[in-house]
Structure formats: structure tokens, C-alpha cells
mmCIF file of C-alpha atoms in Angstrom:
data_model
loop_
_atom_site.group_PDB
_atom_site.id
_atom_site.type_symbol
_atom_site.label_atom_id
_atom_site.label_comp_id
_atom_site.label_asym_id
_atom_site.label_seq_id
_atom_site.Cartn_x
_atom_site.Cartn_y
_atom_site.Cartn_z
ATOM 1 C CA MET A 1 94.491 106.511 137.054
ATOM 2 C CA CYS A 2 96.371 103.666 135.019
ATOM 3 C CA ILE A 3 94.365 100.260 134.727
ATOM 4 C CA PRO A 4 94.485 99.082 138.777
ATOM 5 C CA ILE A 5 96.190 95.620 139.750
ATOM 6 C CA GLU A 6 93.750 93.837 142.038
ATOM 7 C CA LEU A 7 94.824 91.874 144.780
ATOM 8 C CA ASP A 8 92.837 90.147 148.063
ATOM 9 C CA VAL A 9 95.298 89.808 150.876
ATOM 10 C CA PRO A 10 95.424 90.812 154.181
ATOM 11 C CA VAL A 11 97.494 93.893 155.469
ATOM 12 C CA LEU A 12 99.263 93.744 158.838
ATOM 13 C CA THR A 13 100.885 96.503 160.829
ATOM 14 C CA LEU A 14 104.538 96.579 161.863
ATOM 15 C CA ASP A 15 102.968 95.054 165.652
ATOM 16 C CA TRP A 16 101.025 92.533 163.439
ATOM 17 C CA GLN A 17 97.507 93.726 163.592
ATOM 18 C CA GLU A 18 95.179 92.895 160.677
ATOM 19 C CA ILE A 19 93.771 96.316 159.394
ATOM 20 C CA GLY A 20 92.268 95.563 156.418
ATOM 21 C CA ILE A 21 92.234 93.685 152.936
ATOM 22 C CA ALA A 22 94.458 94.761 150.192
ATOM 23 C CA ARG A 23 92.382 95.399 146.700
ATOM 24 C CA GLU A 24 94.342 96.685 144.416
ATOM 25 C CA ILE A 25 97.597 98.966 143.312
ATOM 26 C CA LEU A 26 96.732 102.646 142.081
ATOM 27 C CA CYS A 27 98.922 104.932 140.092
ATOM 28 C CA PRO A 28 98.890 107.787 138.544
ATOM 29 C CA CYS A 29 98.803 108.130 134.653
ATOM 30 C CA PRO A 30 101.185 110.568 132.803
ATOM 31 C CA GLY A 31 98.190 112.436 131.393
ATOM 32 C CA ASP A 32 96.549 112.796 134.774
ATOM 33 C CA VAL A 33 99.886 113.876 136.401
ATOM 34 C CA ALA A 34 100.506 116.602 133.840
ATOM 35 C CA THR A 35 96.848 118.067 133.853
ATOM 36 C CA LYS A 36 96.633 118.264 137.836
ATOM 37 C CA GLU A 37 100.156 118.935 138.839
ATOM 38 C CA SER A 38 99.373 122.563 139.170
ATOM 39 C CA GLU A 39 96.290 122.138 141.081
ATOM 40 C CA LEU A 40 98.051 119.889 143.773
ATOM 41 C CA PRO A 41 97.924 121.839 147.265
ATOM 42 C CA ALA A 42 101.554 121.610 148.315
ATOM 43 C CA PRO A 43 101.016 120.687 151.952
ATOM 44 C CA LEU A 44 98.867 117.487 151.010
ATOM 45 C CA GLU A 45 100.900 116.133 148.248
ATOM 46 C CA ALA A 46 104.467 117.050 149.731
ATOM 47 C CA GLY A 47 106.787 114.288 149.341
ATOM 48 C CA ARG A 48 104.313 112.397 146.512
ATOM 49 C CA GLY A 49 106.277 112.028 143.178
ATOM 50 C CA PRO A 50 104.485 111.606 140.104
ATOM 51 C CA SER A 51 105.410 107.755 139.979
ATOM 52 C CA GLU A 52 104.023 107.167 143.667
ATOM 53 C CA LEU A 53 101.819 103.901 143.914
ATOM 54 C CA TRP A 54 99.270 103.463 146.307
ATOM 55 C CA LEU A 55 97.674 100.072 147.905
ATOM 56 C CA ARG A 56 94.109 100.776 148.542
ATOM 57 C CA VAL A 57 93.177 98.791 151.707
ATOM 58 C CA THR A 58 89.360 98.165 152.193
ATOM 59 C CA ARG A 59 88.232 98.053 156.072
ATOM 60 C CA SER A 60 85.156 96.508 157.507
ATOM 61 C CA ALA A 61 82.597 99.483 158.340
ATOM 62 C CA ARG A 62 85.391 102.005 157.815
ATOM 63 C CA GLN A 63 86.718 104.131 155.121
ATOM 64 C CA ASP A 64 89.267 102.794 152.734
ATOM 65 C CA LEU A 65 93.129 103.289 153.053
ATOM 66 C CA TYR A 66 95.307 104.580 150.482
ATOM 67 C CA VAL A 67 98.692 103.639 151.578
ATOM 68 C CA PRO A 68 101.886 104.862 149.608
ATOM 69 C CA PHE A 69 104.167 102.008 148.604
ATOM 70 C CA GLY A 70 106.754 103.615 150.878
ATOM 71 C CA GLU A 71 105.223 102.550 153.634
ATOM 72 C CA ILE A 72 105.092 98.762 152.922
ATOM 73 C CA ALA A 73 107.700 97.021 154.838
ATOM 74 C CA GLU A 74 107.535 93.305 153.328
ATOM 75 C CA THR A 75 104.929 91.646 150.619
ATOM 76 C CA ARG A 76 104.322 88.182 150.473
ATOM 77 C CA ALA A 77 101.831 85.927 148.905
ATOM 78 C CA ASP A 78 99.877 85.688 152.041
ATOM 79 C CA GLY A 79 99.766 89.467 152.698
ATOM 80 C CA VAL A 80 101.437 92.827 152.954
ATOM 81 C CA ARG A 81 103.017 94.275 155.945
ATOM 82 C CA LEU A 82 103.306 97.695 156.736
ATOM 83 C CA ARG A 83 106.154 99.927 158.327
ATOM 84 C CA VAL A 84 103.559 101.487 161.256
ATOM 85 C CA VAL A 85 102.247 100.252 164.356
ATOM 86 C CA GLU A 86 98.243 100.381 164.131
ATOM 87 C CA SER A 87 98.214 103.317 166.566
ATOM 88 C CA ASP A 88 100.032 105.563 163.910
ATOM 89 C CA ILE A 89 97.507 104.868 161.500
ATOM 90 C CA ALA A 90 94.980 107.432 162.239
ATOM 91 C CA ARG A 91 97.678 109.867 162.137
ATOM 92 C CA ARG A 92 98.322 109.386 158.626
ATOM 93 C CA SER A 93 95.622 110.889 156.492
ATOM 94 C CA TRP A 94 95.533 107.678 154.555
ATOM 95 C CA GLU A 95 91.665 108.031 154.414
ATOM 96 C CA ARG A 96 91.967 110.588 152.188
ATOM 97 C CA PRO A 97 92.381 109.094 148.441
ATOM 98 C CA PRO A 98 95.388 110.928 146.407
ATOM 99 C CA THR A 99 94.453 113.784 144.340
ATOM 100 C CA GLY A 100 93.124 112.897 140.822
ATOM 101 C CA MET A 101 91.946 109.595 142.045
ATOM 102 C CA PRO A 102 88.288 108.464 141.368
ATOM 103 C CA VAL A 103 86.452 108.052 144.779
ATOM 104 C CA LEU A 104 84.577 104.610 144.629
ATOM 105 C CA ALA A 105 81.200 104.548 145.688
#
């Protein structure tokens, strides 16, 4: 993984529900993509290119979310707003870290 860019701003859904705090921006390093690409299961990684960025969102008493940057509708100094409503988050499988990303303890 590339060196993460650390953040500390709220993350809101399209329906203005706060779901957590944006902690860092993560991206694959070129070496990680080259070594892991052949190991990626196609359905899990479909639509994710080697230059994909993710926003790690921490949530109180729940698993972190790894939100693809394409799902961000708006960024401001006081927070990030996503393109989905709160009820859609559970269907997105964002609790699963992207392949090759170290899982934080």
C-alpha cells in the first residue's frame, strides 16, 4: 500500500446521515498490483482498477468501511458526502478491505 493520507472528518450519506469518520485515503502501490493481480478473484475485484483509491471510514462499535473514491459525491473541509443513502451501505460490502490491503488490528 502507498503511504496513507490521514484525515479526521465526518462522512455523510446522500440522505445526510453521519456514518463515521474518514481516517485515511488508501491506494495500491504499483508493486502490490503487479504481484497480486493474478490472485484477484474476478467477482470481488470487478470494476476496480489498479489506480483505485479508497477512503477508510471508522465507525463506532462497528467494522471500518473501505469506500471506493467513485462513491464520493462531495468533499469539503468539514466532511465527505457519499453518493449512497444509509440503507444502501450494507449491500455494498465495504466492510471487506480491498485485496492486498493490510487489515488493521
